[in-house]
Tab-separated table of C-alpha atoms and ligand atoms in Angstrom:
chain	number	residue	atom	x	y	z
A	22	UNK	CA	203.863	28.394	3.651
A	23	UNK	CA	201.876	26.087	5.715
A	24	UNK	CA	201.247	22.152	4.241
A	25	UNK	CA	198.009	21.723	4.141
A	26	UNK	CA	195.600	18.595	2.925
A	27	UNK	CA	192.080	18.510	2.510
A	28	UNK	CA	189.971	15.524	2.738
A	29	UNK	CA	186.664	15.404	0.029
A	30	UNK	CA	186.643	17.463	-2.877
A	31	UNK	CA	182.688	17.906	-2.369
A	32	UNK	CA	181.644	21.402	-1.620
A	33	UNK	CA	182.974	22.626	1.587
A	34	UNK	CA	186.470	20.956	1.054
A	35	UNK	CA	186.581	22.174	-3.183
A	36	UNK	CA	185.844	25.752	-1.101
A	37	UNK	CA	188.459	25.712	1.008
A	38	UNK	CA	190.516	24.928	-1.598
A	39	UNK	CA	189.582	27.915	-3.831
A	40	UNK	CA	190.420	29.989	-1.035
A	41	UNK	CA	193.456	28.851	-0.277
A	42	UNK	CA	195.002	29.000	-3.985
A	43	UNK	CA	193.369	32.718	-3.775
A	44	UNK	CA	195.968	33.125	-1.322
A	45	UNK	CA	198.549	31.512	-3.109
A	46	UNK	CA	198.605	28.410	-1.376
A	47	UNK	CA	198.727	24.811	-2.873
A	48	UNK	CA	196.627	22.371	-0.524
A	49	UNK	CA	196.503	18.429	-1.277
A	50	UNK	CA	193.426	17.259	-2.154
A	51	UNK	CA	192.095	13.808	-1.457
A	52	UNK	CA	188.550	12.615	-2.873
A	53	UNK	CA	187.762	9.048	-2.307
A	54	UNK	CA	185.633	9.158	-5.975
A	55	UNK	CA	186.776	9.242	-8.955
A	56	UNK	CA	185.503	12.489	-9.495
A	57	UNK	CA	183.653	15.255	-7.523
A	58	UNK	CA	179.812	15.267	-6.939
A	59	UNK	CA	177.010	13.422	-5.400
A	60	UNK	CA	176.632	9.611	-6.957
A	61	UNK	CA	172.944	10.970	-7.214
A	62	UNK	CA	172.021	13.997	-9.145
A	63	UNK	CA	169.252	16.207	-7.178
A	64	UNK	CA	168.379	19.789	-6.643
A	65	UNK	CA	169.053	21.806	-3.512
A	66	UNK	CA	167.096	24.615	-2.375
A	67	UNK	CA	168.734	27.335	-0.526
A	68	UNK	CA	166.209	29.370	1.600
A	69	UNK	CA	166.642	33.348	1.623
A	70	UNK	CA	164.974	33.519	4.572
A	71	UNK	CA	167.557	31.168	6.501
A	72	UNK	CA	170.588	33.211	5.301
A	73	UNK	CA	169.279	36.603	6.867
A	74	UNK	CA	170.940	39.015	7.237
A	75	UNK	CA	172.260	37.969	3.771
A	76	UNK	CA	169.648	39.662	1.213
A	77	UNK	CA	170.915	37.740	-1.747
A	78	UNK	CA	172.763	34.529	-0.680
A	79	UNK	CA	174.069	34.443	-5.132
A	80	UNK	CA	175.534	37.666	-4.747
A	81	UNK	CA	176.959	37.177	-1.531
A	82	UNK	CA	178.998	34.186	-2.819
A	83	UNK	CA	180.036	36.341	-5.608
A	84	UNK	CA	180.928	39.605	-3.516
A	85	UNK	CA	181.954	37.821	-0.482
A	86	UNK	CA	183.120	34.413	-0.754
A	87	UNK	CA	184.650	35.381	-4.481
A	88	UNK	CA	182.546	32.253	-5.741
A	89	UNK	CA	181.262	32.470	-8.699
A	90	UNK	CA	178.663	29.911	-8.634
A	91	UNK	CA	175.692	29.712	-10.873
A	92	UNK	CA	172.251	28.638	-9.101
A	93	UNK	CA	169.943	26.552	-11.535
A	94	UNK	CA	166.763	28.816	-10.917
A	95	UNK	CA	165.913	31.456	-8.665
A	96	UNK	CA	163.283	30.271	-6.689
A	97	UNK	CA	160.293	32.525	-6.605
A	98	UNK	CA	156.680	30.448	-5.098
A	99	UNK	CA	156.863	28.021	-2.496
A	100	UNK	CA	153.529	25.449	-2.334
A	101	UNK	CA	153.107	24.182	1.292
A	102	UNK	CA	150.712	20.843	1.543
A	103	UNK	CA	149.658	19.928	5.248
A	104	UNK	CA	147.084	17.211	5.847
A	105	UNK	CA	143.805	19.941	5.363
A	106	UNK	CA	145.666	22.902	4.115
A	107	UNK	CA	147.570	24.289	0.825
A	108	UNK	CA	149.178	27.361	1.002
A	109	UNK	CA	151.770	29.016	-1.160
A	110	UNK	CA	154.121	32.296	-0.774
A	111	UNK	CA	155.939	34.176	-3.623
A	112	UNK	CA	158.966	36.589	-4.056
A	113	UNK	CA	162.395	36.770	-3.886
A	114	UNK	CA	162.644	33.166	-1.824
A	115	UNK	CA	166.298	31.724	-2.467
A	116	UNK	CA	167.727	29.606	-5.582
A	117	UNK	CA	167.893	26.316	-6.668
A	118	UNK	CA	171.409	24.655	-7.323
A	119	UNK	CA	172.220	21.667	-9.242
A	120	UNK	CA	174.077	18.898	-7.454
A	121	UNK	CA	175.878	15.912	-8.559
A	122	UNK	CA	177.819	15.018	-11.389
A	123	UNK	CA	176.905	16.937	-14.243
A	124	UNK	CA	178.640	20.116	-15.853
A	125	UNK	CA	176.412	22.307	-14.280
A	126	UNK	CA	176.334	21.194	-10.899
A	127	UNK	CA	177.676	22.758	-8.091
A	128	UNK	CA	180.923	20.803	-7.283
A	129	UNK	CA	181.589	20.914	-11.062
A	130	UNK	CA	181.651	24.192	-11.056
A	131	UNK	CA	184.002	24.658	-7.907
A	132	UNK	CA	186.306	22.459	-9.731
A	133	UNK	CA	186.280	23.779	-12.885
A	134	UNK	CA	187.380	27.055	-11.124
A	135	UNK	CA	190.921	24.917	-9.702
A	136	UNK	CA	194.320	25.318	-10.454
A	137	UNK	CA	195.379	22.738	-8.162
A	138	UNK	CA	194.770	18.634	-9.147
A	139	UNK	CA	192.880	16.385	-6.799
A	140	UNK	CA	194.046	13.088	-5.791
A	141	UNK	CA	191.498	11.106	-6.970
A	142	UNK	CA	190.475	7.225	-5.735
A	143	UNK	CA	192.115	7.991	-2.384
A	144	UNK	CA	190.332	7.241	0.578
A	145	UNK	CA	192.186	10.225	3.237
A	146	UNK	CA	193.031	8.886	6.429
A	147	UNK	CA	192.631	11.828	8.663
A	148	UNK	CA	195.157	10.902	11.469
A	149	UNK	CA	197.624	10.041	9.134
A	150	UNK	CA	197.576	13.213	7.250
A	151	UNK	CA	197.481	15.335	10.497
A	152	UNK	CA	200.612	13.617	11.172
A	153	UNK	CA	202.536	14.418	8.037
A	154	UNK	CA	200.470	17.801	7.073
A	155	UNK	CA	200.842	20.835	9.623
A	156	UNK	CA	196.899	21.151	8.883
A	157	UNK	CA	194.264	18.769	7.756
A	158	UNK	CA	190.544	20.211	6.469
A	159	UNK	CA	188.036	18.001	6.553
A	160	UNK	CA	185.380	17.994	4.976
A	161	UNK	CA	183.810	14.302	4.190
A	162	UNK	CA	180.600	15.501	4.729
A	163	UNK	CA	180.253	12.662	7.742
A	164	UNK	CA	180.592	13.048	11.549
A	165	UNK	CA	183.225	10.420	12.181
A	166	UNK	CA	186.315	12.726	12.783
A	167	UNK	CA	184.376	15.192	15.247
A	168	UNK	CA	183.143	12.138	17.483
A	169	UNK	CA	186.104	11.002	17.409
A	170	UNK	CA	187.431	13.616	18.188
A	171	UNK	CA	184.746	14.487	21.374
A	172	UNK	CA	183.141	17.746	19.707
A	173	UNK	CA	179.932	16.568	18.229
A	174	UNK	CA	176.430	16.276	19.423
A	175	UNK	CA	173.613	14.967	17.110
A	176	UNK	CA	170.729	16.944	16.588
A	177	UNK	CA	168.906	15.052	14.314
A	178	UNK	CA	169.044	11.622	12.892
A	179	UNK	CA	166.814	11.061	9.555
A	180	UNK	CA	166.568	9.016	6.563
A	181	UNK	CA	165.951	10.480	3.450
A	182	UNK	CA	164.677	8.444	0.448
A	183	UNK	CA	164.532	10.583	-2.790
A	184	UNK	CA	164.169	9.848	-6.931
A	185	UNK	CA	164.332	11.730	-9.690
A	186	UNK	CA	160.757	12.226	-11.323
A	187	UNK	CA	159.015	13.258	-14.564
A	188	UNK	CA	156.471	15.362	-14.594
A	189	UNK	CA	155.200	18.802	-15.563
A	190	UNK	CA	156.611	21.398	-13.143
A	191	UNK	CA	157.060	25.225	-12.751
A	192	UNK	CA	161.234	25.554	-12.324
A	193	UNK	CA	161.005	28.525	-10.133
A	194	UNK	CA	158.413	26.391	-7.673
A	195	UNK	CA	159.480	24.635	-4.353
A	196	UNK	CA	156.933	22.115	-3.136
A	197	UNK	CA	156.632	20.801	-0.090
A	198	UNK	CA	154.529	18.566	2.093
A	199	UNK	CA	154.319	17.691	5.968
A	200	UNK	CA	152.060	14.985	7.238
A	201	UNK	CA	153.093	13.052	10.413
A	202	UNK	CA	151.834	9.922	9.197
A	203	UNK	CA	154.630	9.516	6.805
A	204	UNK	CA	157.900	12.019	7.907
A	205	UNK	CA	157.138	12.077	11.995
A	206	UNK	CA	158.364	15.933	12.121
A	207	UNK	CA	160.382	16.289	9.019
A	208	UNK	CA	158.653	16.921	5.651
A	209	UNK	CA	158.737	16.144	1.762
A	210	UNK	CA	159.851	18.050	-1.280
A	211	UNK	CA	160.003	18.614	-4.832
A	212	UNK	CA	162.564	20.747	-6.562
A	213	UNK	CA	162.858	21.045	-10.439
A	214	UNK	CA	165.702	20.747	-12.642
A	215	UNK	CA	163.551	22.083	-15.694
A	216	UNK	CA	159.818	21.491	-16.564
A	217	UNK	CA	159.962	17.704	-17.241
A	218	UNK	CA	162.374	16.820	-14.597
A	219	UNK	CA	162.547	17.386	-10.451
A	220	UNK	CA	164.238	15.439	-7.349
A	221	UNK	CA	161.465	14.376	-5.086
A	222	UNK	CA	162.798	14.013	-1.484
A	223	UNK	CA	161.195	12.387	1.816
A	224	UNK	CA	162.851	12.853	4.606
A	225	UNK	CA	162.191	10.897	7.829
A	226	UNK	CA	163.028	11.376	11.472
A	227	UNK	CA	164.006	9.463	14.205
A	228	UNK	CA	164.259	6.509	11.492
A	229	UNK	CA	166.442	3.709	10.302
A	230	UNK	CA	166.623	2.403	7.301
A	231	UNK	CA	164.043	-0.321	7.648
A	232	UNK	CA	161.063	1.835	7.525
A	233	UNK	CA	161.702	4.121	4.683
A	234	UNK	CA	159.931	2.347	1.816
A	235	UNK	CA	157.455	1.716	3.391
A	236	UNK	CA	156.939	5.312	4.291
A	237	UNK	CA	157.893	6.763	1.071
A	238	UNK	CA	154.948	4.448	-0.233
A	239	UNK	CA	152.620	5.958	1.842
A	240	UNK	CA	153.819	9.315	0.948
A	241	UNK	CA	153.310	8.479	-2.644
A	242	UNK	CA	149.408	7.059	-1.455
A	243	UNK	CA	148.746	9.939	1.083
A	244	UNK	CA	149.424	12.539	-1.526
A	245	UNK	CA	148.216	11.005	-4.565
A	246	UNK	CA	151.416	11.051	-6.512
A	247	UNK	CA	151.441	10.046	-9.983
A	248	UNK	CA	155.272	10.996	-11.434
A	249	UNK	CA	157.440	8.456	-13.342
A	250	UNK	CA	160.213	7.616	-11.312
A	251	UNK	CA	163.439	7.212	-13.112
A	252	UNK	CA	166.564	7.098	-10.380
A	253	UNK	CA	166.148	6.391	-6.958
A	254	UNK	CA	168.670	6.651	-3.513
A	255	UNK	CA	168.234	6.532	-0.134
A	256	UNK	CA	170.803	7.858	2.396
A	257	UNK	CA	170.853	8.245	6.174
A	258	UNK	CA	171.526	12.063	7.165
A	259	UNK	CA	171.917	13.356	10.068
A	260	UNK	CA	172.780	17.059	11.991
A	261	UNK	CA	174.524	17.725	14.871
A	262	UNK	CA	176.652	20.828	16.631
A	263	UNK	CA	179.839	21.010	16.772
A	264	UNK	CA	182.012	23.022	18.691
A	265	UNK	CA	184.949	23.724	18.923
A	266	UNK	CA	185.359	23.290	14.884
A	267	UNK	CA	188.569	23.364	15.270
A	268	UNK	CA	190.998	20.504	17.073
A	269	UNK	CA	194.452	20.873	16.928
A	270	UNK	CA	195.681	20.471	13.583
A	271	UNK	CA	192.284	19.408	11.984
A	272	UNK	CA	189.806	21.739	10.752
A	273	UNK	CA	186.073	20.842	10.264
A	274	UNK	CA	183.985	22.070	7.704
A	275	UNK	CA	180.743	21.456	5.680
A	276	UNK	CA	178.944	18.949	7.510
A	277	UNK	CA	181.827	17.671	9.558
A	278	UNK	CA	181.545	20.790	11.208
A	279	UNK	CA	178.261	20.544	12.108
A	280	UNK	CA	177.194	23.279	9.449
A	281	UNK	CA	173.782	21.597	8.355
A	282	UNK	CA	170.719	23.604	9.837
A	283	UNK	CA	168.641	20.927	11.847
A	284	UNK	CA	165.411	22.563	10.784
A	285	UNK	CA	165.016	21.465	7.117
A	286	UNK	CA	168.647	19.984	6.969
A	287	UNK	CA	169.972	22.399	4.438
A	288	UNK	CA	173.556	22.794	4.600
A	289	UNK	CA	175.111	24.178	0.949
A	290	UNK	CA	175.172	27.909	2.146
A	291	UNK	CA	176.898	26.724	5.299
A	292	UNK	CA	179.278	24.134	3.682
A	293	UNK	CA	180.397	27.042	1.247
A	294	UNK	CA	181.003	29.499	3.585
A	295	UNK	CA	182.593	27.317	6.440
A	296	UNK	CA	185.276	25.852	3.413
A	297	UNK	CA	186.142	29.852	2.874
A	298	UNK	CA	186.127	30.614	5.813
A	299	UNK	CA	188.998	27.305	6.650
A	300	UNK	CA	190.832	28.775	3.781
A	301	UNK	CA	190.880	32.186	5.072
A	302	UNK	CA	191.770	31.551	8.431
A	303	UNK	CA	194.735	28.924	7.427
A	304	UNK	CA	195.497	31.684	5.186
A	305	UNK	CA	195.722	35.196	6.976
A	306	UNK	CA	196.631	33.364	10.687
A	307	UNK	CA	192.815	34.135	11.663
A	308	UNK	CA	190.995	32.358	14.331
A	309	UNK	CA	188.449	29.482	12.342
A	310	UNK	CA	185.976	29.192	15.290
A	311	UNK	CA	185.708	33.004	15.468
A	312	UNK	CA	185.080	33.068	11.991
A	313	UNK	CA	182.733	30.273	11.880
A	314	UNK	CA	180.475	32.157	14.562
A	315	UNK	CA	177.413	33.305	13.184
A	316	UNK	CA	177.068	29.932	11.075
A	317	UNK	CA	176.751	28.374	14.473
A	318	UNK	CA	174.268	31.126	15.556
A	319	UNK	CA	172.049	30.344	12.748
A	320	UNK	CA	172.232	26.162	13.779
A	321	UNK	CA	171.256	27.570	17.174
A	322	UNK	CA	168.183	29.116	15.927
A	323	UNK	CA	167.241	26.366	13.797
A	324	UNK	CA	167.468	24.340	16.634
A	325	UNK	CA	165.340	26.465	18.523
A	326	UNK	CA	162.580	26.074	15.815
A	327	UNK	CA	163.264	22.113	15.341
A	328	UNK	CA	162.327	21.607	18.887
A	329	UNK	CA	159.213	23.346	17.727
A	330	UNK	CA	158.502	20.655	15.113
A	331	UNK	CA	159.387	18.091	17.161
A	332	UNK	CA	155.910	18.409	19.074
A	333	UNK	CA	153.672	19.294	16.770
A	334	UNK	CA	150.675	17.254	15.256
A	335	UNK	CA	148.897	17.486	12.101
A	336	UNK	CA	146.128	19.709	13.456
A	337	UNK	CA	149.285	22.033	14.462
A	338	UNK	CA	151.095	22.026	11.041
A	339	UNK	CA	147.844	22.731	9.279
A	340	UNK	CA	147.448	26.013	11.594
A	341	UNK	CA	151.111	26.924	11.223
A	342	UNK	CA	151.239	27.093	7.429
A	343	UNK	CA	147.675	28.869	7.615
A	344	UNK	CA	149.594	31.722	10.225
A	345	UNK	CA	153.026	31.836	7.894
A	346	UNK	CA	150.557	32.583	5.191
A	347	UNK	CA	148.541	35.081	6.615
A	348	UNK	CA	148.308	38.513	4.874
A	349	UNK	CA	150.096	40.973	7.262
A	350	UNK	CA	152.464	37.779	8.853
A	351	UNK	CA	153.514	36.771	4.919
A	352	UNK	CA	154.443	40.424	3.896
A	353	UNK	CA	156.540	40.563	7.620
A	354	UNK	CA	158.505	37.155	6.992
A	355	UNK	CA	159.074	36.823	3.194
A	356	UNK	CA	159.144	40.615	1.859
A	357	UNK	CA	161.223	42.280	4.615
A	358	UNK	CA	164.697	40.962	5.423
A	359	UNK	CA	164.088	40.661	9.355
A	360	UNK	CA	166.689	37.867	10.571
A	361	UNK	CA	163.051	35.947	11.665
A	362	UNK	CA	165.174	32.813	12.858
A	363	UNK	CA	166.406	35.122	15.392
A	364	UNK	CA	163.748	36.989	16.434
A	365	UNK	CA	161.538	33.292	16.868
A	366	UNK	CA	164.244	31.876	18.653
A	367	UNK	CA	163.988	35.056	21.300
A	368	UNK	CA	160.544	34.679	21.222
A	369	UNK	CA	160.578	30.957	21.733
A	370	UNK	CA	162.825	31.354	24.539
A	371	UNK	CA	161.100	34.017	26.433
A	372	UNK	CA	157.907	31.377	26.374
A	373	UNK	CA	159.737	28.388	27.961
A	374	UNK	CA	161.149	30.918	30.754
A	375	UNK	CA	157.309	32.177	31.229
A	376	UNK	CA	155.982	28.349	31.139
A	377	UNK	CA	158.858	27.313	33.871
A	378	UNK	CA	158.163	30.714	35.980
A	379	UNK	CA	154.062	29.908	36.122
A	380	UNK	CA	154.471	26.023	36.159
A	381	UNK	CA	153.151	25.290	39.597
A	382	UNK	CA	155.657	23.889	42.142
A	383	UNK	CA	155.298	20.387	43.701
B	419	FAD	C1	169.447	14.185	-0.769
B	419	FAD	C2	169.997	15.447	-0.187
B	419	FAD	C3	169.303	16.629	-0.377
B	419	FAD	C4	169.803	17.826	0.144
B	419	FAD	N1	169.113	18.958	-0.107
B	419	FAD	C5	169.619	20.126	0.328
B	419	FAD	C6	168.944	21.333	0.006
B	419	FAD	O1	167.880	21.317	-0.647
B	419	FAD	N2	169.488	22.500	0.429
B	419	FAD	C7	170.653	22.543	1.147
B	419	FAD	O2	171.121	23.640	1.499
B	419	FAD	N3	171.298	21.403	1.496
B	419	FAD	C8	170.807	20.205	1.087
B	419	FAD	N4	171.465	19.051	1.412
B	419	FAD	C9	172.644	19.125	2.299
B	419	FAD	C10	173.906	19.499	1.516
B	419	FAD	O3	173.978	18.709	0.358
B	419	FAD	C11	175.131	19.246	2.398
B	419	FAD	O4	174.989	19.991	3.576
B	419	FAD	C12	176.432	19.624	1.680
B	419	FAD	O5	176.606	18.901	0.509
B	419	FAD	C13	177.610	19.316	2.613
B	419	FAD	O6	178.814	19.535	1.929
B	419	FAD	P1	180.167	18.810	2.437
B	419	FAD	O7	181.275	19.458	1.728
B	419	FAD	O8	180.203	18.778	3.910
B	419	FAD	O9	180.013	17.290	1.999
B	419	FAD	P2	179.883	16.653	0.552
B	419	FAD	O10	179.427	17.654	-0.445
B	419	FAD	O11	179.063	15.428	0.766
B	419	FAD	O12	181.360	16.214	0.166
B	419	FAD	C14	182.084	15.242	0.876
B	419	FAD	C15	183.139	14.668	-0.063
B	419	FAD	O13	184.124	13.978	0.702
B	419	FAD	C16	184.449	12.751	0.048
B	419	FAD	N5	185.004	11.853	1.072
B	419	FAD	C17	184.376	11.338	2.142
B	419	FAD	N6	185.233	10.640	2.910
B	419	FAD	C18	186.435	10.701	2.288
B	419	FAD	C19	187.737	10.178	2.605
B	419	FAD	N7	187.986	9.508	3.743
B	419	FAD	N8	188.753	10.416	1.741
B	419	FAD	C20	188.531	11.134	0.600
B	419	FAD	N9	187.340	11.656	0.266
B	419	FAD	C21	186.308	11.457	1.109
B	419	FAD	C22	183.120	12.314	-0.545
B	419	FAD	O14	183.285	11.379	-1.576
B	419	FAD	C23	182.554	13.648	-1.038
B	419	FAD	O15	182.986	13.955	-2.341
B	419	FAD	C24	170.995	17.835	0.897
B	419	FAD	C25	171.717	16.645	1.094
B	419	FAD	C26	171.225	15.468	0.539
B	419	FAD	C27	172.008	14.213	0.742
């Protein structure tokens, strides 16, 4: 039986974990707090249309990952502000998931599915335990043990300043806003944890710290905001890719492994799956970075279509949501299941060979 420890008992590392017990294997698990879960409760989104070719990304946790987890809401109308334009789509969109510390949150439920007891208050020392452990998972959520290491890139640096808000809301409705004044090319949203309560997030690019409340004031002016704010945090986030996932001894998941999309910096799908998929390939002898290949395929894509962003102006974002939301274009993206992150990434790439093939020489 291989010794194995796991570093965070967040949600890729309490994944891994699950997997391994399924297998009848009894990691170590070390979680710096003194329990599992964000400091800060929010609400994460999970898009259905980044999981293609996964129809139903609930039942694929169930039937697939043999997670049980229970999403808050499924998530059924997406609003979409840009400076000029409002938009909004509906159908079967994705789910909302509770994070943090309460009973219903995410890593609460993880851990109230484990046999095996955490170590908690213990900051994990990575090289240390890949001395004494013949495998070490991490999954910290940070990028210090791939740079170290030499296998990360970033992708994307933001801030993100969020709060929790009162306010009347719709719990099945995602809203979202994009205006370069106040997020450069990354964007704002609200997701509710019932109809009194959401988490309002801004997210930031190419920021530090120093900026942020002043931008999340003129988010709150811009948009003429009037919730009651009553929790606040502000965290820097940022995506990268990493490859290979794998180094050694130490295995990287969740957002050590670089499995946070760099388009909207979602990464809960991706943390899940990359923790079972660890656990699996400890398990059965499998390789991890074959396993782990079509979560990098997707960060690929993303990437493709965060480039995108990356250039556009106001004038552009107000045409974009006015094409996603277009009659015969809306019934293509949200009520087929075409793998659309692919298919735009093709596209995308067959019009930067064109623009280099009819760029004039000098
Ligand atoms: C504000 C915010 C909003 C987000 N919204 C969304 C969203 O809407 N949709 C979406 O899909 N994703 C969202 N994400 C991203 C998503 O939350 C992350 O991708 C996911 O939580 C990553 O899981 P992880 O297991 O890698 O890390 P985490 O869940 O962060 O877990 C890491 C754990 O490791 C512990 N730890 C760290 N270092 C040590 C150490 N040395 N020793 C012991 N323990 C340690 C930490 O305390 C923590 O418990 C959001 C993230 C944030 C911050």
């Amino acid at each position: 039986m291989p010794r194995i420890a796991i570093i965070g008992a967040g949600i890729s590392g309490l994944a891994c974990a699950l997997e391994l017990e399924r297998h009848g294997i009894t990691p170590a698990i070390f979680e710096q707090r003194s329990r599992p879960g964000e400091l800060f409760s929010h609400v994460a989104g999970t898009l259905q249309l980044m999981s293609r070719p996964i129809q139903d990304q609930v039942a694929f946790l169930h039937n697939h990952l043999h997670l049980p987890v229970k999403p808050l809401a499924p998530l059924r109308r997406i609003i979409m502000h840009t400076p000029n334009t409002t938009r909004s789509i509906t159908g079967h969109l994705g789910y909302f998931f509770l994070r943090g510390q309460d009973e219903g949150s995410t890593e609460s439920q993880l851990y109230s599915l484990l046999k095996t007891p955490v170590f908690y208050n213990h900051y994990a020392d990575w090289r240390i335990l890949a001395h004494h452990y013949d495998y070490v998972v991490v999954g910290d959520g940070i990028q210090q043990v791939p740079r170290i290491l030499g296998c990360w890139q970033d992708i994307l640096k933001t801030w993100v300043r969020g709060a929790v808000v009162l306010g009347n809301f719709d719990p099945n409705t995602l809203i979202m806003w994009i205006n370069t004044r106040y997020c450069r090319s990354a964007y704002a949203y609200l997701t509710p944890f019932d109809s009194r309560r959401a988490s309002l997030v801004l997210i930031v690019s190419e920021s530090n710290g120093d900026e942020i409340e002043e931008k999340w004031r003129l988010f709150w002016e811009v948009e003429g905001l009037d919730y009651q704010i009553v929790e606040s945090f502000s965290i820097q986030h940022i995506s990268g890719y990493c490859y290979p996932p794998q180094v050694g001894n130490v295995i990287l998941v969740g957002n050590a492994g670089g499995f946070m999309e760099p388009f909207l910096g979602f990464g809960l799908m991706a943390a899940l799956r990359s923790g079972i998929y660890a656990g699996r390939a400890l398990a059965r002898g499998e390789s991890y970075t074959n396993l782990t290949y079509d979560l990098r395929q997707q960060i690929i894509h993303a990437l493709a279509l965060r480039r995108v962003l990356n250039g556009m102006t106001n004038a552009d974002y107000d045409r974009l949501v006015n094409l996603l939301t277009a009659p015969g274009i809306r019934q293509l993206i949200y009520n087929t299941n075409i793998d659309v992150l692919k298919y735009t990434t093709v596209l995308l790439d067959q019009l930067e060979r064109l623009k280099q093939k009819i760029r004039p020489r000098m």
